[in-house]
Coordinates of C-alpha atoms and ligand atoms in Angstrom, one line a residue:
M22 CA 12.1 -0.5 -16.4
E23 CA 15.3 0.4 -14.5
F24 CA 14.0 0.7 -10.9
V25 CA 10.9 -1.4 -10.6
T26 CA 10.3 -5.1 -11.4
Y27 CA 7.0 -6.8 -11.8
E28 CA 6.3 -10.5 -11.4
Q29 CA 3.0 -12.2 -12.0
D30 CA 2.5 -15.2 -9.6
G31 CA -0.9 -16.7 -10.5
F32 CA -3.5 -14.1 -9.5
V33 CA -1.0 -12.1 -7.5
G34 CA 1.2 -9.3 -8.8
I35 CA 4.5 -8.5 -7.1
V36 CA 5.9 -5.0 -7.6
T37 CA 9.4 -4.6 -6.3
I38 CA 11.1 -1.1 -6.0
N39 CA 14.6 -1.9 -7.1
R40 CA 17.1 0.8 -6.4
P41 CA 19.1 -0.9 -3.6
K42 CA 22.2 1.3 -3.9
A43 CA 20.1 4.2 -2.6
L44 CA 18.1 2.0 -0.2
N45 CA 15.2 2.2 -2.8
A46 CA 14.8 5.9 -2.3
L47 CA 12.1 7.5 -4.5
N48 CA 13.3 9.9 -7.2
S49 CA 11.2 11.1 -10.1
D50 CA 12.2 8.2 -12.3
V51 CA 11.3 5.6 -9.6
L52 CA 7.9 7.3 -9.1
K53 CA 7.2 7.3 -12.8
E54 CA 8.1 3.6 -13.1
I55 CA 5.9 2.7 -10.1
E56 CA 3.0 4.5 -11.8
A57 CA 3.6 2.8 -15.1
T58 CA 3.9 -0.6 -13.4
F59 CA 0.5 -0.2 -11.7
D60 CA -1.0 1.1 -14.9
A61 CA 0.1 -2.0 -16.8
I62 CA -1.3 -4.5 -14.3
D63 CA -3.9 -6.7 -15.9
L64 CA -7.0 -6.3 -13.7
D65 CA -8.7 -9.3 -15.2
A66 CA -5.8 -11.6 -14.3
T67 CA -4.7 -10.1 -11.0
R68 CA -6.6 -10.1 -7.7
A69 CA -4.1 -8.8 -5.2
V70 CA -0.8 -6.9 -5.4
I71 CA 2.3 -7.1 -3.1
L72 CA 4.5 -4.0 -3.0
T73 CA 8.0 -4.6 -1.6
G74 CA 11.6 -3.3 -1.8
A75 CA 14.7 -5.0 -3.2
G76 CA 17.3 -6.3 -0.8
E77 CA 17.2 -7.1 2.9
K78 CA 17.9 -3.7 4.4
S79 CA 15.3 -1.3 3.1
F80 CA 11.8 -1.1 1.8
V81 CA 12.1 2.5 0.8
A82 CA 14.4 5.0 2.7
G83 CA 12.3 8.0 1.6
A84 CA 12.1 10.5 -1.1
D85 CA 15.4 11.1 -2.8
I86 CA 17.1 13.7 -0.6
G87 CA 19.7 14.5 -3.3
E88 CA 17.0 15.2 -5.9
M89 CA 14.9 17.3 -3.4
S90 CA 17.8 19.3 -2.1
T91 CA 17.8 21.9 -4.9
L92 CA 14.1 22.2 -5.5
T93 CA 12.4 25.6 -5.7
K94 CA 9.0 26.1 -4.1
E95 CA 7.3 25.5 -7.4
E96 CA 9.4 22.4 -8.1
G97 CA 8.7 21.1 -4.6
E98 CA 5.0 21.4 -5.1
A99 CA 5.3 19.7 -8.5
F100 CA 7.4 16.8 -7.0
G101 CA 4.9 16.5 -4.2
K102 CA 2.1 16.2 -6.7
V103 CA 3.9 13.5 -8.7
G104 CA 4.3 11.4 -5.6
N105 CA 0.8 12.1 -4.3
D106 CA -0.7 11.1 -7.6
V107 CA 1.2 7.8 -7.6
F108 CA 0.3 7.1 -3.9
R109 CA -3.3 7.9 -4.5
K110 CA -3.3 5.6 -7.5
I111 CA -2.1 2.8 -5.2
E112 CA -4.7 3.7 -2.5
T113 CA -7.6 3.7 -5.0
F114 CA -6.2 0.9 -7.1
P115 CA -9.2 -1.4 -7.8
I116 CA -7.7 -4.5 -6.1
P117 CA -6.0 -4.7 -2.7
V118 CA -2.3 -3.8 -2.3
I119 CA -0.3 -5.4 0.5
A120 CA 2.9 -3.6 1.5
A121 CA 5.6 -6.2 2.5
I122 CA 8.0 -3.9 4.3
N123 CA 11.4 -5.5 4.4
G124 CA 13.5 -2.9 6.2
F125 CA 13.6 0.9 6.4
A126 CA 10.3 2.7 5.7
L127 CA 11.2 6.3 6.3
G128 CA 9.6 9.4 5.0
G129 CA 8.2 8.7 1.6
G130 CA 8.8 5.0 2.4
C131 CA 6.5 5.0 5.4
E132 CA 4.1 7.1 3.3
I133 CA 4.0 4.7 0.3
S134 CA 3.3 1.8 2.7
M135 CA 0.4 3.8 4.2
S136 CA -1.2 4.2 0.7
C137 CA -1.4 0.4 0.6
D138 CA -4.4 -1.4 2.0
I139 CA -2.5 -3.6 4.4
R140 CA 1.0 -3.5 5.9
I141 CA 3.1 -6.4 7.1
C142 CA 6.8 -6.1 7.9
S143 CA 10.0 -7.9 8.7
D144 CA 11.4 -7.8 12.2
N145 CA 14.2 -5.4 11.1
A146 CA 11.7 -2.9 9.7
V147 CA 12.1 0.7 10.9
F148 CA 9.4 3.4 10.4
G149 CA 9.5 7.1 10.7
Q150 CA 8.8 10.5 9.3
P151 CA 12.2 12.2 9.6
E152 CA 11.2 15.2 7.4
V153 CA 11.1 18.0 10.0
G154 CA 14.8 17.1 10.7
L155 CA 15.5 17.9 7.1
G156 CA 13.6 21.2 7.2
I157 CA 10.5 20.0 5.3
T158 CA 7.1 18.6 6.2
P159 CA 6.1 15.1 5.1
G160 CA 5.1 15.6 1.5
F161 CA 3.6 12.4 0.2
G162 CA 0.5 12.3 2.5
G163 CA 2.3 11.5 5.8
T164 CA 0.5 14.2 7.8
Q165 CA -2.8 12.8 6.6
R166 CA -2.5 9.1 6.4
L167 CA -0.4 8.5 9.6
A168 CA -2.9 10.4 11.7
R169 CA -5.8 8.4 10.2
L170 CA -4.0 5.1 10.8
V171 CA -2.5 5.5 14.3
G172 CA -4.4 8.5 15.7
A173 CA -3.5 12.2 15.7
G174 CA -1.5 12.0 19.0
K175 CA 0.9 9.3 18.0
A176 CA 1.2 10.7 14.4
K177 CA 2.0 14.2 15.8
E178 CA 4.6 12.7 18.2
M179 CA 6.3 10.7 15.3
I180 CA 6.3 13.7 12.9
Y181 CA 7.3 16.5 15.4
T182 CA 10.1 14.4 17.0
A183 CA 11.2 12.8 13.7
F184 CA 11.9 9.7 15.8
N185 CA 12.0 6.3 14.2
I186 CA 10.1 3.3 15.6
K187 CA 10.9 -0.4 15.3
A188 CA 8.7 -3.1 14.0
D189 CA 7.3 -4.2 17.4
E190 CA 6.3 -0.6 18.1
A191 CA 4.7 -0.2 14.6
Y192 CA 2.7 -3.3 15.4
R193 CA 1.7 -2.1 18.8
I194 CA 0.3 1.2 17.5
G195 CA -1.5 -0.5 14.6
L196 CA 0.7 0.8 11.8
V197 CA 1.4 -2.8 10.6
N198 CA -0.8 -5.8 10.9
A199 CA 1.9 -8.3 11.6
V200 CA 5.7 -8.8 12.0
Y201 CA 7.6 -11.7 10.6
P202 CA 11.2 -12.9 10.5
Q203 CA 12.7 -11.4 7.3
A204 CA 13.0 -14.8 5.6
E205 CA 9.3 -15.4 6.1
L206 CA 7.9 -12.0 5.1
M207 CA 7.3 -12.6 1.4
D208 CA 5.8 -16.0 2.0
A209 CA 3.4 -14.4 4.5
A210 CA 2.5 -11.7 2.0
K211 CA 1.9 -14.3 -0.7
K212 CA -0.2 -16.4 1.6
M213 CA -2.3 -13.3 2.5
A214 CA -2.6 -12.3 -1.2
A215 CA -3.6 -15.9 -2.1
K216 CA -6.4 -15.8 0.6
I217 CA -7.7 -12.6 -0.9
A218 CA -7.4 -14.0 -4.4
K219 CA -9.6 -17.0 -3.5
N220 CA -12.6 -14.8 -2.6
A221 CA -15.1 -13.3 -5.0
P222 CA -13.0 -10.6 -6.8
I223 CA -15.9 -8.2 -7.5
A224 CA -16.9 -8.3 -3.8
V225 CA -13.3 -7.7 -2.6
R226 CA -13.0 -4.7 -4.9
A227 CA -16.4 -3.4 -3.8
S228 CA -15.3 -3.8 -0.2
K229 CA -12.1 -1.8 -0.8
K230 CA -14.0 1.0 -2.5
A231 CA -16.6 1.1 0.2
I232 CA -14.1 1.2 3.1
N233 CA -12.1 3.9 1.4
E234 CA -15.0 6.1 0.3
G235 CA -16.9 5.5 3.6
L236 CA -13.9 6.8 5.6
D237 CA -14.1 10.1 3.8
V238 CA -17.7 10.9 4.6
D239 CA -20.0 10.9 7.6
M240 CA -21.7 7.7 8.8
D241 CA -25.1 8.5 7.2
Q242 CA -23.4 8.8 3.8
A243 CA -21.0 6.0 4.6
I244 CA -23.8 3.5 5.2
V245 CA -25.3 4.4 1.8
V246 CA -21.9 3.8 0.2
E247 CA -22.1 0.3 1.7
E248 CA -25.6 -0.3 0.6
K249 CA -24.7 0.5 -3.0
A250 CA -21.6 -1.8 -2.8
F251 CA -23.7 -4.6 -1.3
G252 CA -26.5 -4.2 -3.9
S253 CA -24.1 -4.3 -6.8
C254 CA -22.9 -7.8 -5.8
F255 CA -26.4 -9.2 -6.5
E256 CA -25.8 -8.6 -10.2
T257 CA -22.8 -11.0 -10.2
E258 CA -22.5 -14.7 -11.0
D259 CA -20.1 -15.0 -8.1
Q260 CA -22.7 -14.0 -5.6
R261 CA -25.1 -16.7 -6.9
A262 CA -22.3 -19.3 -7.0
G263 CA -21.1 -18.4 -3.5
M264 CA -24.5 -18.6 -1.9
E265 CA -25.6 -21.7 -3.9
A266 CA -22.4 -23.5 -2.7
F267 CA -23.1 -22.6 0.9
L268 CA -26.7 -23.8 0.7
N269 CA -25.5 -27.0 -1.0
K270 CA -22.8 -27.4 1.7
T271 CA -20.0 -27.2 -0.9
K272 CA -17.3 -24.7 -1.7
V273 CA -17.0 -22.6 -4.9
D274 CA -14.3 -24.1 -7.1
G275 CA -12.8 -20.8 -8.3
F276 CA -14.8 -17.6 -8.4
K277 CA -15.2 -16.3 -12.0
N278 CA -14.8 -12.6 -11.4
K279 CA -18.1 -12.1 -13.2
Ligands
DAK19 N1 17.6 9.7 -0.5 C1 18.7 9.5 -1.3 N2 19.7 8.6 -1.0 C2 19.5 7.9 0.1 C3 18.4 8.0 0.9 C4 17.4 9.0 0.6 N3 16.2 9.2 1.3 N4 18.5 7.2 2.0 C5 19.6 6.5 1.8 N5 20.3 6.9 0.7 C6 21.5 6.5 0.1 C7 22.7 7.1 0.9 O1 23.0 8.4 0.5 C8 23.8 6.1 0.6 O2 24.3 6.4 -0.7 P1 25.9 6.3 -1.0 O3 26.5 7.3 0.0 O4 26.3 4.9 -0.7 O5 26.0 6.8 -2.4 C9 23.0 4.8 0.5 O6 21.7 5.1 0.3 C10 23.1 3.9 1.7 O7 22.7 4.7 2.8 P2 23.6 4.9 4.2 O8 25.1 4.7 3.9 O9 23.2 6.1 4.8 O10 23.1 3.6 5.0 P3 23.1 3.4 6.6 O11 22.8 2.0 6.8 O12 24.2 4.0 7.2 O13 21.8 4.3 7.0 C11 19.5 5.1 6.8 C12 20.5 3.9 6.6 C13 18.2 4.8 6.2 C14 19.3 5.3 8.4 C15 20.1 6.4 6.2 O14 20.5 6.2 4.9 C16 19.1 7.6 6.2 O15 18.9 8.2 7.3 N6 18.6 7.9 5.1 C17 17.7 9.0 4.9 C18 16.3 8.6 5.5 C19 15.4 9.8 5.4 O16 15.6 10.9 6.0 N7 14.4 9.6 4.7 C20 13.3 10.6 4.6 C21 13.6 11.4 3.4 S1 12.5 12.8 3.3 C22 7.6 16.4 -0.6 C23 7.6 15.2 -1.2 C24 8.1 14.1 -0.5 C25 8.6 14.3 0.8 C26 8.6 15.5 1.3 C27 8.1 16.6 0.7 N8 7.1 17.6 -1.3 C28 7.7 17.9 -2.5 C29 6.0 18.3 -0.8 C30 9.2 13.2 1.4 C31 10.4 13.4 2.1 C32 11.2 12.3 2.5 O17 10.9 11.1 2.3

């Protein structure tokens, strides 16, 4: 891989977008490598993933403007689909993905972070959807995910004005869960991932699926989604171990993912 690195740290996988000369902008090759990296993650050995960008300046400064500048309508649609397929893969990835946003998260960068389950950022992070200033709409889900995360009013303001916001504002509007000094960001992401990894993996996965699927349907259907997820846990060894440990006033010494 030229533009993406992967590191396995115990149960935690760390995916780093590594094209610092272009502030980790997403061109077709980067998108393909992100997809291939997620496809190769061993889901038996991994319980949470961290997605970050190389360097101290940028998480992802957007889709590659040079590559996009000459696209035809058909090519634009095709490029949008490549990105959307990768982002949807991350969003529906069976295990949680934490975005550790270490700088600029603009356009496609903000969008890829929003396809992750949880976003935390460094204090120098900058978020925005600058697309309308370039003559395009957000194309990797920005019009959809931003409105769902921060509400339609704030999303419309950010998208129509193409104004960037800083980390503290991103925190205030609920776009990120927490802000850390840059030097502490990866440790914080690893700590959060380790907490997730300590819990029963099948229950964590079922929770992710239930939250995602439930948000797409009305509450009557959503509650059925949860019932099914909840019921499925009672076929697992980890449920028995977890409840037995509680009743015996002990703790499970490592869930088995079974
Ligand atoms: N694409 C390509 N190269 C980029 C880039 C980008 N998005 N962002 C930065 N770079 C490159 C710069 O060109 C520069 O390269 P060299 O000149 O050194 O070769 C290098 O990274 C360093 O950037 P700067 O010199 O500009 O660094 P500064 O610190 O001065 O400024 C900046 C940092 C992040 C404020 C600035 O680089 C900037 O404004 N970058 C562009 C940010 C942006 O507008 N991002 C949104 C892109 S639009 C769609 C699919 C997807 C999308 C839309 C439609 N469909 C097909 C439906 C998504 C669109 C976007 O993401």
